[in-house]
Amino acid sequence: MSEPAPAPQTTVSEPAATLRVCALYPDLMNIYADRGNLLLLRRRCEWRGIGFELVPVGLGEELGRAGEECDLFYIGGGQDRDQKLCALDLAQVKRDGIHAAVARGAALLAVCGGYQLLGHSYELGEETLPGVGLVDLETVRSDGPRLIGNVAIEVDLGDGPRVLAGFENHGGRTHLGPGEQPLGRVLRGHGNDGRSGFEGVRRGNVIGTYLHGPLLPKNAWLADWLIARALGRDEPLEPLDDTFESAAHVEARRAAGA
Amino acid sequence: MAGRTLGAKIAVARAVGTVARRAGRGGGTSLPGKVLMRLEPHAIGALAGRLPQGSVAISATNGKTTTAAMVASILERRGTRLVHNRAGANMAGGIASTLLGAARGGGIDGQLGLFEVDEFWLGQLVEELKPRKLLLGNLFRDQLDRYGELETIADRWAEIVARHGAATQLVLNADDPLVADLGREQPRVVFFGVEDDAMALPEMQHASDSKHCRRCGHAYEYDAVYLGHLGHYHCPRCGQRRPRPAVVAERVELRGTRGAAFALRIADDGNGGGEQVATVELPLPGLYNVYNALGAAALCHALGVPFAEIVAGLEQVAAAFGRAETISLGERDLSILLIKNPAGANEVLRTLALEPEQVDVLAVLNDNVADGRDVSWVWDADFELLAGRVRRVTCAGTRAAELALRLKYAGVDPERLVVVPELERALDAARADGDGTLFALPTYTALLALRELLARRGLAPEYWQ
């Protein structure tokens, strides 16, 4: 039997919260099971009685109301051809809407191919894909080997050091501008460029990372952090029984050797 | 002179295999071949060249082993002696080992080579084997950490076809746009496909991969989706559409995990046979096995096997190693269904969901190299199909906890989930809990480990036999 669906909140003093998630290009940028990230967000909201609304926005579509109303934006990874289509679309069709959303405090999580599009550009040999310009970084496709494997990083999002574990698989090397903060420090694996010892980027509520696997199932705590930030909550979310989540996190860390 | 040299190298490689097997190092299915390849890089070409009827090769993301088993069932029934990598070792080392095992002096014990080939190794092996026929079944999202992206493999296959298409006849799945397009400029292609509106899915599954036209990049439109991205598609921009297949399955009837039936129709090929139709009672389950049977039928048709013998051979096929194979544990049966990527797993899950009662499952997720180190794929597979349909799931393997978590988020009640990472303990726990058939869903290396475990207990033959 599936888990009982939580009763809808009707009698609360404050209006019932709903997390509105805008999934960017979910039919194209989904190569490393990105829907697992969205599933974590959905279930962890539902189990707490928080509403969950998913707004998919595809190629050629203006962000429109999603840009004004969504609390959290998600973009995953895709094949080269699809990533190129999305890069152009992000830069030409959605750029202003995303900048406005982030400026009003919406959270954004970009994973792998999506992460590579957050900065100025992604150079692929002769070709250069535009970035959406949310953070100061650029990515260059390397002639060297793809950086593949289990990975663990140490991050501090303000509550002390914690670990994120996942899997990385990228040909691009991402270089952060001088004022930009990485998401974390590599414990095991390659990270942004295989050399700097840093992984991902974080500026306020914007997070970019190469960690897939997918990321949130292996690190349920980050799903909760995103939900809380996106909803503008300062107090921690109601705890859930995370026996399975903790075991999967430990297992993923062990796979990475951390 | 050259023959004697190869003969000496064969003797060395065989000796290594014998030693490895005595030392208990697995089945040694590919080690002797690897040794031989090191001594003689073109050993595969040299040995395959001894086969009087040449070779046929089969590649696909899913269904290689079963399709080859079906072809073997059809051909062996009529007395063809095959050299066949039956155990599924399908990279160069495994195929070299198979040929090595069949080599006799300067000859070979067999008439026709039947080889399933790993999709990544296909170019190199086609170069060596120079197959008369090449069956390409499907391309799905698989182990991305090992294989790279799907389009990359499709491009690689297109190069193989461009190089060898003149000498090698292609047998292609018309319903997979990535595969069917390989036949665009090739003569003599035999296409196969499903034509049954009742099998169409209400919407495209999440794991669908090929969404854009190989020619112009526009999104395909589907009139029917059967399995993943397999179906009846066309490109609204450039007009590319599914080729009309000569070998067709109609009126498909799925019978849970027990089997399937369909009407096999082979079009008039102008050789005087006319159009032929017969019902095939397939002892293997699921639409995916109907596709495998169609591929096998099309390949055998291309080899000139009479229609009635194709039908009879398909009806007598036994499950290939770990593909819907059932083994008696004594008090209950163990039915083993390999899962290794989203598209394949979805078909297994769809089949399990047809069982009338809630099922007991032993699911084993490993992350060894041959499984793919990246276990993301379990989140792309539709484990939601099991919600409400399982009585107990015992999760095992190196990533048992990840699998249990996936099932929890798929809507399986956590109280029905047991996590026992170590395989032998997991098997015993699952076996002792409940009755009726226990369905094992292992990834590739978990399948090998499970099979060895059963062999050690005298319940199944060792897998290399």
PDB file of N, CA and C in Angstrom, chain B residues 385-434:
ATOM      1  N   LEU B 385       5.270   1.483 -10.115  1.00  0.00           N
ATOM      2  CA  LEU B 385       4.414   0.367 -10.532  1.00  0.00           C
ATOM      3  C   LEU B 385       4.268  -0.678  -9.425  1.00  0.00           C
ATOM      4  N   LEU B 386       5.212  -0.708  -8.476  1.00  0.00           N
ATOM      5  CA  LEU B 386       5.149  -1.710  -7.411  1.00  0.00           C
ATOM      6  C   LEU B 386       4.332  -1.243  -6.198  1.00  0.00           C
ATOM      7  N   ALA B 387       4.031   0.055  -6.138  1.00  0.00           N
ATOM      8  CA  ALA B 387       3.280   0.553  -4.979  1.00  0.00           C
ATOM      9  C   ALA B 387       1.944  -0.173  -4.885  1.00  0.00           C
ATOM     10  N   GLY B 388       1.674  -0.752  -3.730  1.00  0.00           N
ATOM     11  CA  GLY B 388       0.428  -1.480  -3.542  1.00  0.00           C
ATOM     12  C   GLY B 388       0.435  -2.883  -4.128  1.00  0.00           C
ATOM     13  N   ARG B 389       1.530  -3.264  -4.797  1.00  0.00           N
ATOM     14  CA  ARG B 389       1.565  -4.574  -5.470  1.00  0.00           C
ATOM     15  C   ARG B 389       2.536  -5.537  -4.816  1.00  0.00           C
ATOM     16  N   VAL B 390       3.246  -5.094  -3.779  1.00  0.00           N
ATOM     17  CA  VAL B 390       4.220  -5.978  -3.140  1.00  0.00           C
ATOM     18  C   VAL B 390       3.817  -6.284  -1.702  1.00  0.00           C
ATOM     19  N   ARG B 391       4.092  -7.531  -1.313  1.00  0.00           N
ATOM     20  CA  ARG B 391       3.869  -7.918   0.084  1.00  0.00           C
ATOM     21  C   ARG B 391       5.131  -7.641   0.892  1.00  0.00           C
ATOM     22  N   ARG B 392       6.272  -7.949   0.289  1.00  0.00           N
ATOM     23  CA  ARG B 392       7.546  -7.748   0.962  1.00  0.00           C
ATOM     24  C   ARG B 392       8.609  -7.499  -0.098  1.00  0.00           C
ATOM     25  N   VAL B 393       9.480  -6.513   0.124  1.00  0.00           N
ATOM     26  CA  VAL B 393      10.650  -6.350  -0.736  1.00  0.00           C
ATOM     27  C   VAL B 393      11.882  -6.410   0.137  1.00  0.00           C
ATOM     28  N   THR B 394      12.743  -7.380  -0.131  1.00  0.00           N
ATOM     29  CA  THR B 394      14.029  -7.455   0.549  1.00  0.00           C
ATOM     30  C   THR B 394      15.046  -6.782  -0.357  1.00  0.00           C
ATOM     31  N   CYS B 395      15.698  -5.723   0.145  1.00  0.00           N
ATOM     32  CA  CYS B 395      16.649  -4.961  -0.663  1.00  0.00           C
ATOM     33  C   CYS B 395      18.063  -5.383  -0.290  1.00  0.00           C
ATOM     34  N   ALA B 396      18.851  -5.710  -1.298  1.00  0.00           N
ATOM     35  CA  ALA B 396      20.211  -6.183  -1.058  1.00  0.00           C
ATOM     36  C   ALA B 396      21.166  -5.511  -2.021  1.00  0.00           C
ATOM     37  N   GLY B 397      22.448  -5.844  -1.886  1.00  0.00           N
ATOM     38  CA  GLY B 397      23.463  -5.328  -2.798  1.00  0.00           C
ATOM     39  C   GLY B 397      24.270  -4.193  -2.193  1.00  0.00           C
ATOM     40  N   THR B 398      25.282  -3.760  -2.945  1.00  0.00           N
ATOM     41  CA  THR B 398      26.177  -2.722  -2.440  1.00  0.00           C
ATOM     42  C   THR B 398      25.442  -1.397  -2.244  1.00  0.00           C
ATOM     43  N   ARG B 399      24.315  -1.204  -2.934  1.00  0.00           N
ATOM     44  CA  ARG B 399      23.528   0.020  -2.755  1.00  0.00           C
ATOM     45  C   ARG B 399      22.101  -0.310  -2.325  1.00  0.00           C
ATOM     46  N   ALA B 400      22.001  -1.260  -1.403  1.00  0.00           N
ATOM     47  CA  ALA B 400      20.691  -1.696  -0.897  1.00  0.00           C
ATOM     48  C   ALA B 400      19.886  -0.535  -0.312  1.00  0.00           C
ATOM     49  N   ALA B 401      20.565   0.358   0.400  1.00  0.00           N
ATOM     50  CA  ALA B 401      19.849   1.445   1.074  1.00  0.00           C
ATOM     51  C   ALA B 401      19.259   2.428   0.061  1.00  0.00           C
ATOM     52  N   GLU B 402      19.998   2.663  -1.023  1.00  0.00           N
ATOM     53  CA  GLU B 402      19.500   3.562  -2.070  1.00  0.00           C
ATOM     54  C   GLU B 402      18.227   2.983  -2.697  1.00  0.00           C
ATOM     55  N   LEU B 403      18.259   1.677  -2.934  1.00  0.00           N
ATOM     56  CA  LEU B 403      17.105   1.022  -3.552  1.00  0.00           C
ATOM     57  C   LEU B 403      15.883   1.077  -2.625  1.00  0.00           C
ATOM     58  N   ALA B 404      16.126   0.833  -1.341  1.00  0.00           N
ATOM     59  CA  ALA B 404      15.020   0.896  -0.380  1.00  0.00           C
ATOM     60  C   ALA B 404      14.423   2.308  -0.356  1.00  0.00           C
ATOM     61  N   LEU B 405      15.306   3.303  -0.414  1.00  0.00           N
ATOM     62  CA  LEU B 405      14.838   4.691  -0.406  1.00  0.00           C
ATOM     63  C   LEU B 405      14.003   4.978  -1.657  1.00  0.00           C
ATOM     64  N   ARG B 406      14.480   4.467  -2.807  1.00  0.00           N
ATOM     65  CA  ARG B 406      13.733   4.662  -4.050  1.00  0.00           C
ATOM     66  C   ARG B 406      12.322   4.095  -3.920  1.00  0.00           C
ATOM     67  N   LEU B 407      12.229   2.889  -3.315  1.00  0.00           N
ATOM     68  CA  LEU B 407      10.930   2.239  -3.174  1.00  0.00           C
ATOM     69  C   LEU B 407      10.034   3.016  -2.214  1.00  0.00           C
ATOM     70  N   LYS B 408      10.619   3.552  -1.152  1.00  0.00           N
ATOM     71  CA  LYS B 408       9.828   4.370  -0.218  1.00  0.00           C
ATOM     72  C   LYS B 408       9.224   5.565  -0.960  1.00  0.00           C
ATOM     73  N   TYR B 409      10.046   6.238  -1.771  1.00  0.00           N
ATOM     74  CA  TYR B 409       9.542   7.417  -2.481  1.00  0.00           C
ATOM     75  C   TYR B 409       8.644   7.043  -3.662  1.00  0.00           C
ATOM     76  N   ALA B 410       8.714   5.769  -4.081  1.00  0.00           N
ATOM     77  CA  ALA B 410       7.801   5.292  -5.121  1.00  0.00           C
ATOM     78  C   ALA B 410       6.423   4.984  -4.545  1.00  0.00           C
ATOM     79  N   GLY B 411       6.302   5.062  -3.214  1.00  0.00           N
ATOM     80  CA  GLY B 411       5.005   4.830  -2.609  1.00  0.00           C
ATOM     81  C   GLY B 411       4.827   3.449  -2.003  1.00  0.00           C
ATOM     82  N   VAL B 412       5.909   2.681  -1.889  1.00  0.00           N
ATOM     83  CA  VAL B 412       5.835   1.390  -1.199  1.00  0.00           C
ATOM     84  C   VAL B 412       5.909   1.672   0.301  1.00  0.00           C
ATOM     85  N   ASP B 413       5.003   1.085   1.047  1.00  0.00           N
ATOM     86  CA  ASP B 413       4.979   1.274   2.489  1.00  0.00           C
ATOM     87  C   ASP B 413       6.325   0.836   3.085  1.00  0.00           C
ATOM     88  N   PRO B 414       7.027   1.720   3.825  1.00  0.00           N
ATOM     89  CA  PRO B 414       8.331   1.349   4.387  1.00  0.00           C
ATOM     90  C   PRO B 414       8.263   0.092   5.244  1.00  0.00           C
ATOM     91  N   GLU B 415       7.115  -0.192   5.844  1.00  0.00           N
ATOM     92  CA  GLU B 415       7.006  -1.401   6.671  1.00  0.00           C
ATOM     93  C   GLU B 415       7.148  -2.672   5.842  1.00  0.00           C
ATOM     94  N   ARG B 416       6.970  -2.552   4.548  1.00  0.00           N
ATOM     95  CA  ARG B 416       7.124  -3.730   3.686  1.00  0.00           C
ATOM     96  C   ARG B 416       8.549  -3.885   3.170  1.00  0.00           C
ATOM     97  N   LEU B 417       9.417  -2.967   3.548  1.00  0.00           N
ATOM     98  CA  LEU B 417      10.785  -2.969   3.035  1.00  0.00           C
ATOM     99  C   LEU B 417      11.752  -3.500   4.092  1.00  0.00           C
ATOM    100  N   VAL B 418      12.609  -4.425   3.672  1.00  0.00           N
ATOM    101  CA  VAL B 418      13.651  -4.944   4.553  1.00  0.00           C
ATOM    102  C   VAL B 418      14.984  -4.721   3.847  1.00  0.00           C
ATOM    103  N   VAL B 419      15.963  -4.208   4.559  1.00  0.00           N
ATOM    104  CA  VAL B 419      17.276  -3.974   3.958  1.00  0.00           C
ATOM    105  C   VAL B 419      18.282  -4.960   4.535  1.00  0.00           C
ATOM    106  N   VAL B 420      18.799  -5.831   3.679  1.00  0.00           N
ATOM    107  CA  VAL B 420      19.829  -6.803   4.076  1.00  0.00           C
ATOM    108  C   VAL B 420      20.902  -6.775   2.982  1.00  0.00           C
ATOM    109  N   PRO B 421      21.917  -5.928   3.120  1.00  0.00           N
ATOM    110  CA  PRO B 421      22.850  -5.737   2.007  1.00  0.00           C
ATOM    111  C   PRO B 421      23.528  -7.025   1.515  1.00  0.00           C
ATOM    112  N   GLU B 422      23.923  -7.889   2.416  1.00  0.00           N
ATOM    113  CA  GLU B 422      24.700  -9.068   2.007  1.00  0.00           C
ATOM    114  C   GLU B 422      23.771 -10.068   1.307  1.00  0.00           C
ATOM    115  N   LEU B 423      24.155 -10.516   0.123  1.00  0.00           N
ATOM    116  CA  LEU B 423      23.245 -11.260  -0.751  1.00  0.00           C
ATOM    117  C   LEU B 423      22.774 -12.582  -0.164  1.00  0.00           C
ATOM    118  N   GLU B 424      23.703 -13.342   0.395  1.00  0.00           N
ATOM    119  CA  GLU B 424      23.326 -14.673   0.880  1.00  0.00           C
ATOM    120  C   GLU B 424      22.329 -14.558   2.034  1.00  0.00           C
ATOM    121  N   ARG B 425      22.591 -13.648   2.943  1.00  0.00           N
ATOM    122  CA  ARG B 425      21.658 -13.430   4.062  1.00  0.00           C
ATOM    123  C   ARG B 425      20.324 -12.910   3.535  1.00  0.00           C
ATOM    124  N   ALA B 426      20.390 -12.054   2.526  1.00  0.00           N
ATOM    125  CA  ALA B 426      19.162 -11.488   1.963  1.00  0.00           C
ATOM    126  C   ALA B 426      18.314 -12.583   1.319  1.00  0.00           C
ATOM    127  N   LEU B 427      18.982 -13.474   0.574  1.00  0.00           N
ATOM    128  CA  LEU B 427      18.249 -14.568  -0.070  1.00  0.00           C
ATOM    129  C   LEU B 427      17.571 -15.440   0.982  1.00  0.00           C
ATOM    130  N   ASP B 428      18.309 -15.770   2.023  1.00  0.00           N
ATOM    131  CA  ASP B 428      17.736 -16.627   3.059  1.00  0.00           C
ATOM    132  C   ASP B 428      16.589 -15.929   3.781  1.00  0.00           C
ATOM    133  N   ALA B 429      16.751 -14.657   4.050  1.00  0.00           N
ATOM    134  CA  ALA B 429      15.684 -13.908   4.717  1.00  0.00           C
ATOM    135  C   ALA B 429      14.440 -13.847   3.838  1.00  0.00           C
ATOM    136  N   ALA B 430      14.637 -13.550   2.558  1.00  0.00           N
ATOM    137  CA  ALA B 430      13.504 -13.423   1.647  1.00  0.00           C
ATOM    138  C   ALA B 430      12.815 -14.772   1.448  1.00  0.00           C
ATOM    139  N   ARG B 431      13.633 -15.817   1.346  1.00  0.00           N
ATOM    140  CA  ARG B 431      13.109 -17.159   1.105  1.00  0.00           C
ATOM    141  C   ARG B 431      12.241 -17.624   2.278  1.00  0.00           C
ATOM    142  N   ALA B 432      12.693 -17.319   3.494  1.00  0.00           N
ATOM    143  CA  ALA B 432      11.989 -17.804   4.688  1.00  0.00           C
ATOM    144  C   ALA B 432      10.699 -17.019   4.948  1.00  0.00           C
ATOM    145  N   ASP B 433      10.572 -15.872   4.313  1.00  0.00           N
ATOM    146  CA  ASP B 433       9.450 -14.976   4.617  1.00  0.00           C
ATOM    147  C   ASP B 433       8.404 -15.087   3.505  1.00  0.00           C
ATOM    148  N   GLY B 434       7.431 -15.958   3.717  1.00  0.00           N
ATOM    149  CA  GLY B 434       6.347 -16.061   2.741  1.00  0.00           C
ATOM    150  C   GLY B 434       6.419 -17.320   1.907  1.00  0.00           C
TER     151      GLY B 434
END
